[in-house]
């Protein structure tokens, strides 16, 4: 990381790993648990790196030009990342967002210069956004993209989303640990964090155990069906297999309940001083289940992701 930054985009990527030594086994004899501090980026989430890759690639391949508007459906974090990057690049940014996402998220995007269009929920409730709610917000984004001749980001289908993690998150983890990693755990929204990072890590060493984390009631990856699409892990668990999903990277799927996630998220703040959001709690919860399962032999090193900050939520 440079000491003097040209602009805010230079502060995206290169996040540190932190050992969660008050959460798992401070003496390091039964494995170590590390988490990547994604919430310290300018948009305060893991999505900054994907946003930067998407915009950089869109300029490179001519799909985006100077001053052209950018449109995306977002649960908030991709929106914040895009608002930061588009602000720096001087492209106007319009976000469509389900009304189920917290109002704090809308305010953040507006403060960052984005125009936010809120879309009524299909079957979710405030704080609990379902796959059908997302579909509605996507429809609205497509409509606006057509009207405004805007670049439609399409994070679920855009390969640059996965590439951002393949090119940055994976190599950063590998290099920071000098290749001393046995497992990677991440929750799944578009799936880019899990797929991009796991693909890179498995190319380095196929035996690295890669496990997505899912809400217990919406465990489409684990069970193939959904019992309850509502859960507290905003930004993940949309009750569908993401279009860029790669089942060949999955060694096991770990499910977590809302109660476990809520508790773990609070413990991260209390015990580690890490005031992070629910998907971070879900990731740590799943990583702990993996460590306790005994599947990993020896003194395993497990890495997960602290996706965003709890300051984005009114309920924590
Ligand atoms: C809070 C949070 N956690 C996790 C994720 C999942 O990231 P990905 O889309 O790379 O699967 C997201 C995605 O928006 C998110 O907002």
Coordinates of C-alpha atoms and ligand atoms in Angstrom, one line a residue:
X1 CA 0.0 0.0 0.0
X2 CA 1.4 3.4 -1.0
X3 CA 1.8 6.0 1.8
X4 CA 0.4 8.8 -0.2
X5 CA -2.7 7.9 -2.3
X6 CA -3.5 9.3 -5.7
X7 CA -7.2 9.0 -4.9
X8 CA -9.6 6.9 -2.8
X9 CA -9.4 3.9 -5.2
X10 CA -5.8 3.4 -4.1
X11 CA -7.2 2.4 -0.6
X12 CA -9.2 -0.5 -2.1
X13 CA -7.7 -4.0 -1.7
X14 CA -4.6 -5.0 0.3
X15 CA -6.6 -5.4 3.5
X16 CA -4.8 -7.1 6.4
X17 CA -5.6 -10.5 8.0
X18 CA -6.4 -10.4 11.7
X19 CA -6.0 -13.4 14.0
X20 CA -9.2 -14.0 16.0
X21 CA -7.3 -15.2 18.9
X22 CA -9.9 -14.3 21.5
X23 CA -12.5 -16.3 19.5
X24 CA -10.5 -19.5 18.7
X25 CA -7.7 -21.0 20.7
X26 CA -5.3 -18.2 21.6
X27 CA -2.4 -20.7 22.0
X28 CA -2.6 -21.8 18.4
X29 CA -2.2 -25.5 19.1
X30 CA -5.6 -26.5 17.6
X31 CA -5.4 -24.4 14.6
X32 CA -5.6 -20.7 13.9
X33 CA -8.5 -18.5 12.7
X34 CA -7.7 -15.5 10.6
X35 CA -10.2 -13.0 9.1
X36 CA -9.7 -10.5 6.2
X37 CA -10.6 -7.0 7.3
X38 CA -12.6 -6.0 4.3
X39 CA -14.7 -3.4 6.2
X40 CA -11.8 -1.0 6.4
X41 CA -12.0 -0.1 2.7
X42 CA -13.5 3.2 1.6
X43 CA -17.0 1.9 1.0
X44 CA -16.6 -0.2 4.3
X45 CA -17.1 -3.6 2.6
X46 CA -15.7 -6.5 0.6
X47 CA -17.6 -5.2 -2.4
X48 CA -15.2 -2.3 -3.0
X49 CA -12.7 -4.5 -4.7
X50 CA -15.3 -6.1 -7.0
X51 CA -16.7 -2.6 -7.8
X52 CA -13.2 -1.3 -8.7
X53 CA -12.5 -4.4 -11.0
X54 CA -15.9 -4.1 -12.7
X55 CA -15.4 -0.3 -13.5
X56 CA -11.8 -0.8 -14.6
X57 CA -12.7 -3.7 -16.9
X58 CA -15.7 -1.8 -18.3
X59 CA -13.4 1.1 -19.3
X60 CA -10.9 -1.3 -20.7
X61 CA -13.4 -3.1 -22.9
X62 CA -15.2 0.0 -24.0
X63 CA -18.6 -0.7 -22.3
X64 CA -18.1 2.4 -20.2
X65 CA -16.9 5.8 -21.2
X66 CA -16.2 9.1 -19.4
X67 CA -19.3 10.7 -17.9
X68 CA -21.6 7.8 -18.8
X69 CA -24.0 6.8 -16.0
X70 CA -23.6 3.5 -14.2
X71 CA -26.6 1.5 -12.9
X72 CA -26.8 -1.4 -10.5
X73 CA -29.2 -3.3 -8.2
X74 CA -27.6 -3.5 -4.8
X75 CA -28.2 -4.5 -1.3
X76 CA -26.1 -1.6 -0.3
X77 CA -22.5 -2.7 -0.2
X78 CA -21.9 -3.0 -4.0
X79 CA -23.7 0.3 -4.2
X80 CA -21.3 1.9 -1.7
X81 CA -18.3 0.4 -3.6
X82 CA -19.6 1.6 -6.9
X83 CA -20.5 5.1 -5.5
X84 CA -16.9 5.4 -4.2
X85 CA -15.3 4.3 -7.5
X86 CA -17.7 6.1 -9.7
X87 CA -17.3 9.3 -7.6
X88 CA -13.5 9.1 -8.1
X89 CA -14.0 8.4 -11.9
X90 CA -16.7 11.1 -12.3
X91 CA -19.3 8.7 -13.6
X92 CA -22.9 9.3 -12.2
X93 CA -24.2 6.3 -10.3
X94 CA -27.8 5.2 -9.9
X95 CA -28.7 2.3 -7.5
X96 CA -31.9 0.4 -7.2
X97 CA -32.4 -1.2 -3.8
X98 CA -35.0 -3.4 -2.2
X99 CA -37.0 -1.6 0.5
X100 CA -36.1 -4.5 2.7
X101 CA -32.5 -3.2 3.1
X102 CA -31.8 -0.9 6.0
X103 CA -32.4 2.9 5.6
X104 CA -28.8 3.5 6.7
X105 CA -27.7 1.9 3.5
X106 CA -29.8 4.3 1.4
X107 CA -28.4 7.3 3.4
X108 CA -24.8 6.2 2.9
X109 CA -25.2 5.9 -0.9
X110 CA -26.9 9.2 -1.2
X111 CA -24.1 10.8 0.9
X112 CA -21.6 9.3 -1.5
X113 CA -23.3 11.0 -4.4
X114 CA -25.5 8.1 -5.7
X115 CA -29.1 8.4 -6.7
X116 CA -31.1 5.6 -4.9
X117 CA -34.3 4.2 -6.2
X118 CA -36.1 2.0 -3.6
X119 CA -38.1 -0.9 -4.9
X120 CA -41.1 -2.4 -2.9
X121 CA -40.5 -6.0 -1.6
X122 CA -42.1 -9.0 -3.2
X123 CA -42.3 -11.4 -0.3
X124 CA -39.6 -10.4 2.2
X125 CA -40.0 -8.1 5.3
X126 CA -37.8 -5.1 6.4
X127 CA -34.3 -6.4 7.2
X128 CA -35.0 -9.7 5.5
X129 CA -34.5 -9.5 1.7
X130 CA -35.4 -12.6 -0.4
X131 CA -34.5 -13.7 -3.9
X132 CA -37.8 -12.4 -5.2
X133 CA -37.2 -9.0 -3.7
X134 CA -33.8 -8.9 -5.5
X135 CA -35.5 -9.9 -8.8
X136 CA -37.8 -6.9 -8.6
X137 CA -34.8 -4.5 -7.9
X138 CA -33.0 -6.0 -10.9
X139 CA -36.0 -5.4 -13.2
X140 CA -36.0 -1.7 -12.2
X141 CA -32.2 -1.4 -12.8
X142 CA -32.6 -2.8 -16.3
X143 CA -35.4 -0.4 -17.0
X144 CA -33.3 2.6 -15.9
X145 CA -30.2 1.4 -17.8
X146 CA -32.2 1.3 -21.0
X147 CA -33.8 4.8 -20.4
X148 CA -30.5 6.4 -19.6
X149 CA -28.1 4.5 -21.9
X150 CA -26.2 3.6 -18.8
X151 CA -23.6 0.9 -18.1
X152 CA -25.5 -1.9 -16.3
X153 CA -23.1 -3.5 -13.8
X154 CA -25.0 -6.8 -13.5
X155 CA -22.9 -8.0 -10.6
X156 CA -24.5 -11.5 -10.5
X157 CA -23.4 -12.2 -14.1
X158 CA -20.4 -9.9 -14.6
X159 CA -17.2 -12.0 -14.7
X160 CA -15.2 -9.0 -13.4
X161 CA -17.0 -9.5 -10.0
X162 CA -15.4 -12.9 -9.6
X163 CA -12.1 -11.8 -11.3
X164 CA -11.7 -9.1 -8.6
X165 CA -11.4 -11.8 -6.0
X166 CA -9.4 -14.1 -8.1
X167 CA -6.9 -11.3 -8.8
X168 CA -6.8 -9.7 -5.4
X169 CA -8.4 -11.4 -2.4
X170 CA -6.9 -14.9 -3.2
X171 CA -3.4 -13.6 -3.9
X172 CA -3.4 -11.3 -0.8
X173 CA -4.4 -14.2 1.5
X174 CA -1.9 -16.6 0.0
X175 CA 1.0 -14.1 0.1
X176 CA 0.2 -12.8 3.6
X177 CA 0.3 -16.4 5.0
X178 CA 3.2 -17.5 2.8
X179 CA 0.9 -20.2 1.5
X180 CA 0.3 -21.6 5.0
X181 CA -3.5 -21.9 4.7
X182 CA -5.7 -25.0 5.0
X183 CA -9.2 -23.7 4.6
X184 CA -11.3 -20.8 3.4
X185 CA -14.8 -20.0 4.4
X186 CA -17.1 -17.3 3.0
X187 CA -20.8 -16.6 2.8
X188 CA -22.5 -16.3 -0.6
X189 CA -24.3 -13.4 -2.2
X190 CA -23.3 -13.2 -5.9
X191 CA -20.8 -15.9 -4.9
X192 CA -17.9 -13.8 -6.2
X193 CA -15.9 -13.7 -2.9
X194 CA -16.1 -17.5 -2.5
X195 CA -15.6 -18.5 -6.2
X196 CA -12.9 -16.0 -7.0
X197 CA -10.9 -16.6 -3.9
X198 CA -11.3 -20.4 -3.7
X199 CA -10.4 -20.7 -7.4
X200 CA -7.1 -18.9 -6.9
X201 CA -6.3 -20.8 -3.7
X202 CA -7.2 -24.2 -5.2
X203 CA -5.0 -23.5 -8.2
X204 CA -2.2 -22.9 -5.7
X205 CA -3.0 -26.0 -3.7
X206 CA -6.0 -28.2 -4.5
X207 CA -6.2 -29.6 -1.0
X208 CA -7.2 -26.2 0.5
X209 CA -10.6 -26.9 2.0
X210 CA -13.1 -24.4 0.6
X211 CA -16.5 -24.1 2.3
X212 CA -19.4 -21.6 1.6
X213 CA -21.5 -20.6 4.6
X214 CA -25.3 -20.5 4.2
X215 CA -28.4 -19.6 6.2
X216 CA -29.9 -22.8 7.7
X217 CA -33.4 -22.2 6.3
X218 CA -32.2 -21.1 2.8
X219 CA -29.5 -23.7 2.3
X220 CA -29.9 -24.1 -1.5
X221 CA -26.3 -25.0 -2.0
X222 CA -26.3 -27.6 0.8
X223 CA -29.8 -29.1 0.4
X224 CA -31.1 -27.9 -3.0
X225 CA -34.3 -26.5 -1.5
X226 CA -35.4 -23.6 0.7
X227 CA -37.5 -23.9 3.8
X228 CA -37.5 -20.2 4.8
X229 CA -36.0 -17.5 2.5
X230 CA -35.9 -15.0 5.4
X231 CA -32.8 -14.6 7.5
X232 CA -30.7 -11.8 9.0
X233 CA -27.5 -12.3 6.9
X234 CA -28.1 -9.3 4.5
X235 CA -26.1 -9.4 1.3
X236 CA -26.1 -13.2 1.2
X237 CA -28.3 -16.3 1.0
X238 CA -30.7 -15.3 -1.8
X239 CA -32.2 -18.8 -2.1
X240 CA -30.7 -19.4 -5.5
X241 CA -27.5 -20.8 -7.0
X242 CA -25.7 -17.7 -8.3
X243 CA -25.1 -17.7 -12.0
X244 CA -21.3 -17.8 -11.7
X245 CA -21.3 -20.6 -9.0
X246 CA -18.7 -23.3 -9.4
X247 CA -19.6 -26.5 -7.5
X248 CA -16.2 -27.9 -8.3
X249 CA -14.7 -25.6 -5.7
X250 CA -16.9 -26.7 -2.8
X251 CA -15.6 -29.2 -0.3
X252 CA -18.5 -28.8 2.1
X253 CA -21.3 -26.3 2.8
X254 CA -21.7 -25.0 6.3
X255 CA -25.1 -23.8 7.5
X256 CA -25.7 -21.3 10.3
X257 CA -28.9 -20.2 12.1
X258 CA -29.9 -16.6 12.7
X259 CA -29.5 -17.1 16.5
X260 CA -25.9 -18.4 16.0
X261 CA -25.1 -15.5 13.7
X262 CA -26.5 -12.9 16.0
X263 CA -24.6 -14.2 18.9
X264 CA -21.3 -14.6 17.0
X265 CA -21.6 -11.1 15.6
X266 CA -22.0 -9.6 19.1
X267 CA -19.1 -11.7 20.4
X268 CA -16.8 -10.4 17.6
X269 CA -17.5 -6.8 18.8
X270 CA -17.2 -7.7 22.5
X271 CA -14.2 -10.0 22.4
X272 CA -12.2 -8.8 19.4
X273 CA -13.2 -5.1 19.1
X274 CA -14.5 -5.9 15.6
X275 CA -17.8 -4.1 15.1
X276 CA -18.8 -6.0 11.9
X277 CA -22.0 -7.0 10.2
X278 CA -24.0 -10.2 10.2
X279 CA -22.3 -11.9 7.2
X280 CA -19.0 -11.5 9.1
X281 CA -20.7 -13.2 12.1
X282 CA -22.0 -15.9 9.8
X283 CA -18.5 -16.5 8.3
X284 CA -16.8 -16.7 11.7
X285 CA -19.6 -19.0 13.0
X286 CA -19.1 -21.3 10.0
X287 CA -15.3 -21.2 10.3
X288 CA -15.6 -22.2 14.0
X289 CA -17.9 -25.1 13.1
X290 CA -15.3 -26.3 10.6
X291 CA -12.5 -26.0 13.1
X292 CA -14.5 -27.9 15.7
X293 CA -15.6 -30.6 13.3
X294 CA -12.2 -32.2 13.2
X295 CA -12.3 -32.6 9.4
X296 CA -9.1 -30.5 9.2
X297 CA -6.1 -32.4 10.5
X298 CA -3.0 -31.2 12.4
X299 CA -2.9 -27.5 13.4
X300 CA -5.0 -26.0 10.6
X301 CA -5.1 -22.4 9.4
X302 CA -8.6 -21.3 8.5
X303 CA -9.3 -18.0 6.8
X304 CA -12.5 -16.1 6.5
X305 CA -13.8 -12.7 5.7
X306 CA -15.1 -9.7 7.7
X307 CA -17.4 -8.4 4.9
X308 CA -18.7 -5.1 6.2
X309 CA -19.1 -2.9 9.2
X310 CA -22.0 -3.0 11.8
X311 CA -22.3 0.8 11.4
X312 CA -24.4 -0.1 8.3
X313 CA -27.1 -1.8 10.5
X314 CA -29.6 -0.3 12.9
X315 CA -30.1 -3.6 14.7
X316 CA -26.6 -4.3 16.0
Ligands
LIG1 C1 -22.6 -7.8 3.8 C2 -22.2 -8.7 2.7 N1 -21.6 -9.9 3.0 C3 -21.3 -10.8 2.0 C4 -21.6 -10.5 0.7 C5 -21.3 -11.6 -0.3 O1 -20.4 -11.3 -1.3 P1 -20.4 -11.9 -2.7 O2 -21.4 -11.2 -3.5 O3 -19.1 -11.8 -3.2 O4 -20.8 -13.4 -2.6 C6 -22.2 -9.3 0.4 C7 -22.5 -9.0 -1.0 O5 -23.1 -8.0 -1.3 C8 -22.5 -8.4 1.4 O6 -23.1 -7.2 1.1

